[in-house]
Short mmCIF file of C-alpha atoms (C1' of nucleotides) in Angstrom, two decimals:
data_model
loop_
_atom_site.label_atom_id
_atom_site.label_comp_id
_atom_site.label_asym_id
_atom_site.label_seq_id
_atom_site.Cartn_x
_atom_site.Cartn_y
_atom_site.Cartn_z
CA MET A 1 -0.10 0.05 0.05
CA LYS A 2 1.28 3.39 -0.97
CA THR A 3 1.56 5.09 2.36
CA SER A 4 2.79 8.29 0.53
CA MET A 5 -0.67 8.70 -0.98
CA ILE A 6 -2.66 7.67 2.05
CA GLU A 7 -1.15 10.17 4.39
CA SER A 8 -2.34 13.08 2.55
CA PHE A 9 -5.94 11.95 3.27
CA ALA A 10 -8.13 13.90 5.90
CA LEU A 11 -8.28 11.03 8.12
CA PHE A 12 -4.55 10.67 8.54
CA GLN A 13 -3.68 14.36 9.17
CA HIS A 14 -1.00 14.98 11.57
CA ILE A 15 -0.25 11.17 11.83
CA GLN A 16 3.50 10.37 11.74
CA GLU A 17 4.49 8.53 8.61
CA THR A 18 6.12 6.00 10.92
CA GLU A 19 2.95 5.12 12.47
CA LEU A 20 0.89 4.78 9.35
CA GLU A 21 1.57 1.25 8.83
CA HIS A 22 0.93 0.49 12.41
CA VAL A 23 -2.45 2.45 12.21
CA LEU A 24 -3.68 0.63 9.28
CA GLN A 25 -3.06 -2.94 10.73
CA ASN A 26 -5.00 -1.70 13.98
CA LEU A 27 -8.01 -0.66 11.90
CA GLN A 28 -7.93 -3.84 10.11
CA ALA A 29 -7.34 -2.11 6.72
CA TYR A 30 -7.84 -3.83 3.37
CA THR A 31 -8.47 -2.54 -0.15
CA LYS A 32 -10.74 -3.83 -2.86
CA SER A 33 -11.25 -2.86 -6.52
CA TYR A 34 -14.74 -2.31 -8.31
CA GLU A 35 -15.54 -1.76 -12.01
CA LYS A 36 -17.82 0.93 -13.20
CA GLY A 37 -21.53 0.35 -11.98
CA ASP A 38 -20.44 -2.07 -9.27
CA PHE A 39 -22.38 -1.84 -6.03
CA ILE A 40 -19.69 -1.39 -3.15
CA LEU A 41 -22.47 -1.36 -0.25
CA TYR A 42 -26.35 -1.99 -0.57
CA THR A 43 -29.22 -0.29 1.12
CA GLY A 44 -30.02 -2.46 4.15
CA ASP A 45 -26.65 -3.76 4.78
CA TYR A 46 -24.67 -3.06 7.91
CA ALA A 47 -21.20 -1.59 7.30
CA PRO A 48 -18.74 -2.93 9.67
CA SER A 49 -16.03 -0.80 8.07
CA MET A 50 -15.87 2.73 6.46
CA GLY A 51 -14.32 3.33 3.10
CA ILE A 52 -11.86 5.76 1.63
CA VAL A 53 -11.72 6.29 -2.17
CA LEU A 54 -8.12 5.58 -3.23
CA SER A 55 -8.67 6.00 -6.84
CA GLY A 56 -11.86 6.52 -9.00
CA ASN A 57 -14.99 7.99 -7.63
CA VAL A 58 -18.03 6.74 -6.17
CA SER A 59 -21.76 7.91 -5.62
CA VAL A 60 -23.78 7.52 -2.47
CA VAL A 61 -27.44 7.06 -3.60
CA GLN A 62 -30.86 6.43 -2.46
CA ARG A 63 -33.47 4.94 -4.52
CA ASP A 64 -37.21 5.07 -4.21
CA VAL A 65 -39.69 2.20 -4.94
CA TRP A 66 -39.80 3.36 -8.72
CA GLY A 67 -36.16 3.34 -8.92
CA LYS A 68 -35.80 7.09 -8.86
CA GLU A 69 -32.14 7.92 -7.80
CA ASN A 70 -31.30 10.68 -5.14
CA ILE A 71 -27.63 11.24 -5.17
CA PHE A 72 -26.57 12.23 -1.55
CA HIS A 73 -22.78 12.63 -2.36
CA GLN A 74 -20.26 12.11 -5.07
CA ILE A 75 -16.90 10.84 -3.35
CA HIS A 76 -13.84 11.66 -5.15
CA GLU A 77 -10.09 10.55 -4.28
CA GLY A 78 -9.40 10.71 -0.78
CA GLY A 79 -12.95 11.16 0.28
CA MET A 80 -14.66 8.85 2.71
CA PHE A 81 -18.07 7.04 3.01
CA ALA A 82 -20.08 5.01 5.27
CA GLU A 83 -18.24 6.65 8.34
CA THR A 84 -21.65 7.20 10.00
CA TYR A 85 -22.83 3.57 9.62
CA ALA A 86 -19.54 2.11 10.42
CA TYR A 87 -19.69 4.00 13.70
CA LEU A 88 -23.40 3.31 14.37
CA GLU A 89 -23.29 -0.36 14.15
CA HIS A 90 -26.90 -1.16 14.41
CA GLU A 91 -28.07 1.10 11.75
CA PRO A 92 -28.88 -0.24 8.29
CA LEU A 93 -27.80 1.58 5.37
CA MET A 94 -30.49 3.89 3.79
CA VAL A 95 -28.42 4.39 0.70
CA ASP A 96 -26.38 2.40 -1.87
CA VAL A 97 -22.65 3.11 -2.75
CA ILE A 98 -22.02 2.56 -6.27
CA ALA A 99 -18.59 2.90 -8.27
CA ASN A 100 -18.79 5.57 -10.96
CA CYS A 101 -15.67 4.22 -12.78
CA LYS A 102 -12.94 1.63 -12.06
CA SER A 103 -12.25 2.45 -8.48
CA GLU A 104 -10.01 1.13 -5.50
CA ILE A 105 -11.34 1.43 -1.97
CA LEU A 106 -9.52 1.16 1.29
CA PHE A 107 -11.74 -0.26 4.06
CA LEU A 108 -11.09 0.63 7.91
CA ASN A 109 -12.96 -0.62 10.99
CA ILE A 110 -13.17 2.59 12.56
CA ARG A 111 -14.65 1.20 15.72
CA ALA A 112 -11.71 -0.53 16.47
CA LEU A 113 -10.26 3.04 17.35
CA TRP A 114 -11.89 3.11 20.55
CA GLU A 115 -10.50 -0.09 21.76
CA LEU A 116 -6.78 1.17 21.09
CA PRO A 117 -4.62 2.55 23.84
CA MET A 118 -4.95 6.53 24.04
CA ASN A 119 -1.94 8.11 22.78
CA LYS A 120 -1.25 10.93 20.63
CA THR A 121 -1.80 9.17 17.34
CA ASN A 122 -5.11 7.76 18.20
CA ALA A 123 -6.25 11.13 19.69
CA SER A 124 -5.36 12.66 16.34
CA LEU A 125 -7.34 10.02 14.54
CA MET A 126 -10.35 10.75 16.62
CA LYS A 127 -9.88 14.38 16.06
CA ASN A 128 -10.03 13.91 12.32
CA LEU A 129 -12.82 11.63 12.34
CA THR A 130 -14.93 14.21 14.28
CA HIS A 131 -13.76 16.66 11.84
CA ILE A 132 -14.69 14.62 8.88
CA LEU A 133 -18.21 13.77 10.38
CA ALA A 134 -18.84 17.52 10.97
CA GLN A 135 -18.02 18.32 7.33
CA LYS A 136 -20.39 15.52 6.20
CA ASN A 137 -22.98 17.14 8.30
CA LEU A 138 -22.44 20.39 6.62
CA HIS A 139 -22.70 18.78 3.05
CA LEU A 140 -26.05 17.18 3.88
CA SER A 141 -27.16 20.52 5.15
CA ARG A 142 -26.08 22.21 2.04
CA LYS A 143 -27.89 19.46 -0.04
CA ILE A 144 -31.14 20.34 2.10
CA GLU A 145 -30.53 23.78 1.17
CA HIS A 146 -30.22 22.99 -2.37
CA ILE A 147 -33.40 20.94 -2.72
CA THR A 148 -35.76 23.16 -0.37
CA PRO A 149 -36.75 25.49 -3.07
CA ARG A 150 -39.83 24.50 -5.30
CA THR A 151 -38.55 25.58 -8.64
CA ILE A 152 -35.84 24.08 -10.69
CA ARG A 153 -34.58 27.62 -11.26
CA GLU A 154 -34.13 28.38 -7.68
CA ARG A 155 -32.45 24.88 -6.99
CA VAL A 156 -29.96 25.42 -9.81
CA PHE A 157 -28.92 28.91 -8.53
CA SER A 158 -28.68 27.70 -4.80
CA TYR A 159 -26.20 24.86 -6.13
CA LEU A 160 -24.36 27.15 -8.62
CA GLN A 161 -23.90 29.75 -6.01
CA ASP A 162 -22.51 27.28 -3.38
CA GLN A 163 -20.10 25.82 -6.04
CA SER A 164 -19.08 29.34 -6.88
CA ILE A 165 -17.88 29.89 -3.33
CA LYS A 166 -16.38 26.42 -2.91
CA GLN A 167 -14.35 26.89 -6.34
CA ASN A 168 -13.88 30.51 -5.86
CA THR A 169 -14.63 31.50 -9.48
CA THR A 170 -17.62 31.92 -11.76
CA HIS A 171 -16.30 29.51 -14.23
CA LEU A 172 -17.59 26.45 -12.54
CA HIS A 173 -16.55 22.83 -13.08
CA ILE A 174 -19.60 20.56 -12.68
CA SER A 175 -18.54 17.00 -11.70
CA PHE A 176 -22.01 15.68 -12.33
CA ASP A 177 -23.46 14.82 -15.73
CA ARG A 178 -26.99 16.14 -16.32
CA GLN A 179 -28.73 13.15 -15.09
CA GLN A 180 -26.57 13.14 -11.94
CA LEU A 181 -27.16 16.74 -11.37
CA ALA A 182 -30.81 16.19 -11.82
CA ASP A 183 -30.57 13.23 -9.31
CA TYR A 184 -28.76 15.44 -6.88
CA LEU A 185 -31.23 18.40 -7.15
CA CYS A 186 -34.25 15.93 -7.23
CA VAL A 187 -35.76 17.01 -10.54
CA GLU A 188 -36.33 15.58 -13.80
CA ARG A 189 -33.44 15.56 -16.19
CA SER A 190 -35.30 16.86 -19.39
CA ALA A 191 -36.99 19.52 -17.13
CA LEU A 192 -33.51 20.55 -15.76
CA SER A 193 -31.97 20.56 -19.34
CA HIS A 194 -34.91 22.91 -20.44
CA GLU A 195 -34.28 25.22 -17.50
CA LEU A 196 -30.60 25.52 -18.16
CA SER A 197 -31.29 26.38 -21.85
CA LYS A 198 -33.69 29.01 -20.72
CA LEU A 199 -31.14 30.54 -18.33
CA GLN A 200 -28.66 30.52 -21.04
CA LYS A 201 -31.07 32.32 -23.43
CA GLU A 202 -31.74 34.97 -20.79
CA GLY A 203 -27.89 35.39 -20.48
CA LYS A 204 -27.79 34.29 -16.83
CA ILE A 205 -25.41 31.36 -17.40
CA LYS A 206 -23.11 29.83 -20.23
CA LEU A 207 -23.05 26.29 -20.81
CA GLU A 208 -20.16 24.45 -22.05
CA LYS A 209 -19.72 20.80 -21.51
CA HIS A 210 -18.88 20.15 -17.98
CA PHE A 211 -18.42 23.83 -17.10
CA ILE A 212 -21.05 26.49 -16.28
CA ASP A 213 -20.21 30.23 -16.50
CA LEU A 214 -22.11 32.10 -13.83
CA ILE A 215 -22.83 35.70 -15.39
CA ILE A 216 -23.67 38.45 -13.06
CA MET B 1 -26.11 23.01 38.35
CA LYS B 2 -27.98 19.81 38.79
CA THR B 3 -25.36 17.16 37.86
CA SER B 4 -27.86 14.41 38.40
CA MET B 5 -29.86 15.64 35.19
CA ILE B 6 -26.68 16.29 33.32
CA GLU B 7 -25.27 12.99 33.57
CA SER B 8 -28.30 11.37 31.88
CA PHE B 9 -27.36 13.39 28.61
CA ALA B 10 -25.82 11.60 25.59
CA LEU B 11 -22.50 13.49 25.75
CA PHE B 12 -21.99 12.55 29.35
CA GLN B 13 -22.55 8.74 28.83
CA HIS B 14 -20.01 6.63 30.87
CA ILE B 15 -18.51 9.54 32.49
CA GLN B 16 -18.19 9.04 36.48
CA GLU B 17 -20.39 11.44 38.54
CA THR B 18 -17.13 12.50 40.40
CA GLU B 19 -15.57 13.66 37.13
CA LEU B 20 -18.64 15.63 35.94
CA GLU B 21 -17.82 18.94 37.59
CA HIS B 22 -14.38 18.88 36.58
CA VAL B 23 -15.35 18.04 33.03
CA LEU B 24 -17.78 21.13 32.95
CA GLN B 25 -14.96 23.15 34.26
CA ASN B 26 -12.74 22.19 31.56
CA LEU B 27 -15.23 22.75 28.78
CA GLN B 28 -16.06 26.34 30.15
CA ALA B 29 -19.59 25.55 30.87
CA TYR B 30 -22.15 28.12 31.34
CA THR B 31 -25.91 28.23 31.34
CA LYS B 32 -28.34 30.94 29.81
CA SER B 33 -32.10 31.20 29.82
CA TYR B 34 -34.29 32.29 26.84
CA GLU B 35 -37.88 33.28 26.57
CA LYS B 36 -40.26 31.92 23.68
CA GLY B 37 -39.06 33.46 20.39
CA ASP B 38 -35.63 34.39 21.43
CA PHE B 39 -32.79 33.71 19.02
CA ILE B 40 -30.15 31.85 20.52
CA LEU B 41 -27.80 31.66 17.56
CA TYR B 42 -28.01 33.68 14.37
CA THR B 43 -27.34 32.73 10.68
CA GLY B 44 -23.85 34.19 9.72
CA ASP B 45 -22.55 33.94 13.62
CA TYR B 46 -19.75 31.82 14.53
CA ALA B 47 -20.73 29.42 17.27
CA PRO B 48 -17.67 29.08 19.83
CA SER B 49 -19.54 26.75 22.02
CA MET B 50 -22.32 24.12 21.38
CA GLY B 51 -25.58 24.07 23.16
CA ILE B 52 -27.41 21.26 25.18
CA VAL B 53 -31.17 22.00 26.09
CA LEU B 54 -31.51 21.81 29.82
CA SER B 55 -35.12 22.59 29.77
CA GLY B 56 -37.67 23.76 26.99
CA ASN B 57 -37.04 23.10 23.44
CA VAL B 58 -35.48 24.96 20.49
CA SER B 59 -35.66 24.80 16.76
CA VAL B 60 -32.90 24.86 14.22
CA VAL B 61 -34.19 26.93 11.27
CA GLN B 62 -33.09 28.17 7.91
CA ARG B 63 -34.76 31.22 6.35
CA ASP B 64 -34.75 32.28 2.56
CA VAL B 65 -34.88 35.66 1.25
CA TRP B 66 -38.45 35.86 1.67
CA GLY B 67 -38.57 34.73 5.27
CA LYS B 68 -39.88 31.45 4.43
CA GLU B 69 -38.69 28.90 7.25
CA ASN B 70 -37.25 25.45 6.80
CA ILE B 71 -37.02 23.67 10.06
CA PHE B 72 -33.96 21.34 10.16
CA HIS B 73 -34.35 20.00 13.73
CA GLN B 74 -36.44 20.40 16.73
CA ILE B 75 -34.33 19.74 19.78
CA HIS B 76 -35.92 18.73 23.06
CA GLU B 77 -34.45 18.28 26.63
CA GLY B 78 -31.20 16.59 26.57
CA GLY B 79 -30.49 17.23 22.99
CA MET B 80 -27.54 19.06 21.34
CA PHE B 81 -27.28 21.83 18.85
CA ALA B 82 -24.43 23.65 17.02
CA GLU B 83 -22.06 20.94 17.63
CA THR B 84 -20.91 20.84 14.08
CA TYR B 85 -20.24 24.71 13.88
CA ALA B 86 -18.69 24.68 17.32
CA TYR B 87 -16.19 22.01 16.01
CA LEU B 88 -15.49 23.71 12.45
CA GLU B 89 -14.67 27.15 13.79
CA HIS B 90 -14.37 29.09 10.74
CA GLU B 91 -17.75 28.00 9.33
CA PRO B 92 -20.48 30.46 9.85
CA LEU B 93 -23.91 29.25 10.68
CA MET B 94 -26.34 28.57 8.06
CA VAL B 95 -29.09 28.44 10.40
CA ASP B 96 -30.94 30.35 13.38
CA VAL B 97 -31.50 28.69 16.64
CA ILE B 98 -34.77 29.91 18.15
CA ALA B 99 -36.29 28.98 21.63
CA ASN B 100 -39.97 27.63 21.12
CA CYS B 101 -40.75 28.06 24.71
CA LYS B 102 -38.82 29.22 27.90
CA SER B 103 -35.66 27.29 27.81
CA GLU B 104 -32.52 26.84 29.49
CA ILE B 105 -29.31 26.06 27.59
CA LEU B 106 -26.00 24.76 28.81
CA PHE B 107 -23.21 25.99 26.51
CA LEU B 108 -19.78 24.04 26.33
CA ASN B 109 -16.69 24.91 24.31
CA ILE B 110 -16.22 21.40 22.85
CA ARG B 111 -13.14 22.35 21.12
CA ALA B 112 -11.25 22.47 24.41
CA LEU B 113 -11.79 18.76 24.54
CA TRP B 114 -8.70 18.19 22.47
CA GLU B 115 -6.36 20.21 24.37
CA LEU B 116 -7.01 18.14 27.45
CA PRO B 117 -4.86 15.29 28.62
CA MET B 118 -5.83 12.11 27.28
CA ASN B 119 -7.46 10.02 29.97
CA LYS B 120 -10.43 7.72 30.08
CA THR B 121 -12.81 10.30 30.67
CA ASN B 122 -11.85 12.64 27.84
CA ALA B 123 -11.75 9.74 25.60
CA SER B 124 -15.33 8.79 26.51
CA LEU B 125 -16.48 12.38 25.79
CA MET B 126 -14.87 12.03 22.26
CA LYS B 127 -16.47 8.80 21.72
CA ASN B 128 -19.98 10.33 22.77
CA LEU B 129 -19.35 13.50 20.70
CA THR B 130 -18.56 11.19 17.66
CA HIS B 131 -21.71 9.09 18.42
CA ILE B 132 -23.84 12.38 18.38
CA LEU B 133 -22.34 13.71 15.10
CA ALA B 134 -23.11 10.44 13.54
CA GLN B 135 -26.62 10.52 14.62
CA LYS B 136 -27.14 14.11 13.34
CA ASN B 137 -26.01 12.82 10.08
CA LEU B 138 -28.63 10.17 10.19
CA HIS B 139 -31.19 12.95 11.12
CA LEU B 140 -30.25 14.98 8.11
CA SER B 141 -30.26 12.01 5.77
CA ARG B 142 -33.87 11.26 6.99
CA LYS B 143 -34.94 14.88 6.44
CA ILE B 144 -33.53 14.60 2.83
CA GLU B 145 -35.63 11.50 2.39
CA HIS B 146 -38.71 13.04 3.63
CA ILE B 147 -38.58 16.21 1.40
CA THR B 148 -37.31 14.20 -1.71
CA PRO B 149 -40.69 13.20 -2.98
CA ARG B 150 -42.37 15.94 -5.07
CA THR B 151 -45.91 15.52 -3.71
CA ILE B 152 -47.24 16.53 -0.22
CA ARG B 153 -48.84 13.07 0.09
CA GLU B 154 -45.65 11.24 -0.42
CA ARG B 155 -43.68 13.41 1.94
CA VAL B 156 -46.22 13.07 4.70
CA PHE B 157 -46.12 9.20 4.45
CA SER B 158 -42.36 9.32 4.25
CA TYR B 159 -42.39 11.27 7.65
CA LEU B 160 -45.25 9.32 9.30
CA GLN B 161 -43.53 5.78 8.46
CA ASP B 162 -40.38 7.29 10.02
CA GLN B 163 -42.19 8.26 13.11
CA SER B 164 -44.13 5.18 13.27
CA ILE B 165 -40.65 3.12 13.35
CA LYS B 166 -39.24 5.64 16.02
CA GLN B 167 -42.20 5.79 18.07
CA ASN B 168 -42.95 1.89 17.67
CA THR B 169 -46.72 2.43 17.37
CA THR B 170 -49.20 3.56 14.65
CA HIS B 171 -50.64 6.29 17.29
CA LEU B 172 -48.10 9.00 16.58
CA HIS B 173 -47.46 11.98 18.60
CA ILE B 174 -46.49 14.94 16.55
CA SER B 175 -44.30 17.39 18.28
CA PHE B 176 -44.84 19.91 15.30
CA ASP B 177 -47.79 22.08 15.11
CA ARG B 178 -49.14 22.14 11.58
CA GLN B 179 -47.09 25.25 10.44
CA GLN B 180 -44.00 23.75 11.78
CA LEU B 181 -44.75 20.25 10.07
CA ALA B 182 -45.07 22.22 6.67
CA ASP B 183 -42.05 24.00 7.56
CA TYR B 184 -40.11 20.84 8.22
CA LEU B 185 -41.61 19.14 5.03
CA CYS B 186 -41.05 22.31 3.03
CA VAL B 187 -44.66 22.61 1.85
CA GLU B 188 -47.32 25.14 2.16
CA ARG B 189 -49.25 25.05 5.57
CA SER B 190 -52.65 25.19 3.95
CA ALA B 191 -51.78 22.81 1.37
CA LEU B 192 -50.73 20.33 3.98
CA SER B 193 -53.86 20.69 6.06
CA HIS B 194 -55.81 20.03 2.71
CA GLU B 195 -53.82 16.90 2.15
CA LEU B 196 -54.07 15.77 5.59
CA SER B 197 -57.88 16.18 5.34
CA LYS B 198 -57.99 14.24 2.11
CA LEU B 199 -56.13 11.35 3.72
CA GLN B 200 -58.40 11.32 6.50
CA LYS B 201 -61.50 11.22 4.38
CA GLU B 202 -59.98 8.31 2.45
CA GLY B 203 -59.48 6.42 5.58
CA LYS B 204 -55.71 6.14 5.60
CA ILE B 205 -55.22 8.40 8.74
CA LYS B 206 -57.01 9.81 11.58
CA LEU B 207 -56.38 13.26 12.99
CA GLU B 208 -56.66 14.24 16.74
CA LYS B 209 -54.88 17.14 17.74
CA HIS B 210 -51.27 16.55 18.28
CA PHE B 211 -51.69 12.71 17.28
CA ILE B 212 -52.05 11.13 13.97
CA ASP B 213 -53.05 7.54 13.64
CA LEU B 214 -51.70 5.58 10.75
CA ILE B 215 -54.41 3.19 9.44
CA ILE B 216 -53.13 0.40 7.51
"C1'" DA C 1 -68.45 32.89 29.66
"C1'" DA C 2 -67.10 36.06 26.37
"C1'" DA C 3 -63.84 38.04 23.40
"C1'" DG C 4 -59.60 38.17 21.05
"C1'" DA C 5 -56.00 35.88 19.39
"C1'" DT C 6 -54.04 32.08 17.41
"C1'" DA C 7 -54.33 27.73 14.89
"C1'" DT C 8 -56.34 24.83 11.55
"C1'" DG C 9 -59.22 23.83 7.47
"C1'" DT C 10 -61.30 25.19 2.80
"C1'" DT C 11 -61.60 26.86 -2.08
"C1'" DG C 12 -60.24 28.81 -6.51
"C1'" DT C 13 -56.54 30.09 -9.68
"C1'" DA C 14 -52.06 30.75 -12.02
"C1'" DA C 15 -47.63 28.67 -12.31
"C1'" DC C 16 -44.37 25.00 -12.42
"C1'" DT C 17 -42.98 20.16 -13.00
"C1'" DA C 18 -42.94 15.20 -14.41
"C1'" DC C 19 -43.62 12.46 -18.03
"C1'" DA C 20 -43.60 10.97 -22.35
"C1'" DA C 21 -42.14 10.90 -26.98
"C1'" DC C 22 -38.93 12.48 -29.90
"C1'" DA C 23 -34.82 15.64 -32.01
"C1'" DT C 24 -30.12 16.59 -31.96
"C1'" DT C 25 -25.31 16.44 -30.12
"C1'" DT C 26 -21.54 14.33 -28.31
"C1'" DT C 27 -18.80 10.17 -27.08
"C1'" DG C 28 -16.02 5.96 -27.48
"C1'" DG C 29 -14.52 2.10 -30.22
"C1'" DT C 30 -12.74 0.47 -34.30
"C1'" DA D 1 -13.41 8.87 -40.32
"C1'" DC D 2 -17.21 6.11 -39.32
"C1'" DC D 3 -20.86 3.98 -36.56
"C1'" DA D 4 -23.50 2.79 -32.75
"C1'" DA D 5 -24.55 4.01 -28.18
"C1'" DA D 6 -25.05 7.45 -24.90
"C1'" DA D 7 -25.95 12.09 -23.26
"C1'" DT D 8 -28.33 16.28 -23.86
"C1'" DG D 9 -32.08 19.11 -25.70
"C1'" DT D 10 -36.98 20.22 -27.22
"C1'" DT D 11 -41.99 20.16 -27.00
"C1'" DG D 12 -46.91 19.39 -25.28
"C1'" DT D 13 -49.88 17.96 -21.84
"C1'" DA D 14 -51.66 16.55 -17.36
"C1'" DG D 15 -51.43 16.88 -12.38
"C1'" DT D 16 -49.82 18.99 -8.05
"C1'" DT D 17 -48.81 23.05 -5.54
"C1'" DA D 18 -48.13 27.74 -3.87
"C1'" DC D 19 -50.67 31.55 -2.86
"C1'" DA D 20 -54.26 34.37 -1.57
"C1'" DA D 21 -58.50 35.09 0.65
"C1'" DC D 22 -61.66 33.55 3.48
"C1'" DA D 23 -64.11 30.10 7.11
"C1'" DT D 24 -64.00 27.50 11.32
"C1'" DA D 25 -62.23 25.87 15.29
"C1'" DT D 26 -59.43 25.98 19.38
"C1'" DC D 27 -56.77 28.22 22.84
"C1'" DT D 28 -56.11 32.16 26.49
"C1'" DT D 29 -57.01 35.76 29.29
"C1'" DT D 30 -60.09 38.00 32.00
#
DNA sequence: AAAGATATGTTGTAACTACAACATTTTGGT
DNA sequence: ACCAAAATGTTGTAGTTACAACATATCTTT
């Protein structure tokens, strides 16, 4: 396992490189590879371990009875998923986790952390984990903010303004394709396309492939 | 401060009663009282401390430009709020916290936890905090699940089914009034009343004040 | 018990979206 | 460069909601 890459991840901030191998062992680390479209975790499952995306990217998705998808998160390299369920061991997953492309996942039994002796390294891990959970919280709150408005137009602007702050530019890279963006905003794909076209005709945005320019 | 009450709270599980006074001191605990309608925290503020509801109850609310309210949580006795923002110190609040009635709040500087020596008590506090953050995450995910459907009817059923599981009965106590339930589900109050009436006429639910019977 | 205040229920209308069906553009493999 | 497949865009229609304006019920205070 390439520790050089792993030590850059949020969970391992302020962990000594020399400790890393030991930490991975303590957390019963193992990796697994997935192809595009593979299910990594299923709704209803219990997740004994959380996942870290070593390469590729995955979607955390909820499906309703009719198969309509609601994208909660898209997790890229270095990102974590299922940490909530790995921690709350009796809570069944309310989402699927699916590989968007060929991906390699590192699994860690995060509950083991609380059985380990209390030293500086393990305290750092706890602090990092708390930090990550707090940020997941914010992401979920932002998603709620984005899907609260009734109209597609308002949802799009809510999302684009958020992206504009995060990317610190008005030339926004959108990592979703249209269907995924529709799923994230909980609207119909063709209706989203229609609204984006209208916004472009009105001169409020400019569409170019995976970028959207915000024009103010 | 009545430590007998405080030790029953989620944050203080498995903490020795004899340690409690010391812990409260370390976390710079102080209490403050609020009247109905008082703002406890404002959108845009930074929260240096998180809050625990000692008595009364509070709402965590987001407002849009037109003053429309979106209720994220309702926090009752023993519940916590702003733990995410208290932990992410540079993140401004995206919600208001408002007292629904006369309430007493205990404030704790949770960040101080990471500066303290690593002993069993502080490790328990970290574990409890992680647990609470993970559960907040689940609550937010459930809220997303409830407001994802397009129709009021589907949102109501999503919420009622969730309550049915949580309360383990079909005779559901609803702690929201109609306006609050509408705000939580992000729909219009009168439209919600209308839909609830229709559901009752169809024999699918039975309304009685602050209870709703699910009829299956 | 009465009166004012607050909460809840009812109705009509304009606006927006989901859905379906189809047209066009872009992408990836050879 | 070509083709097939996938992604994106366009249009019309039926159904649901927000909003406004009002009616009724419930709570509070005296």
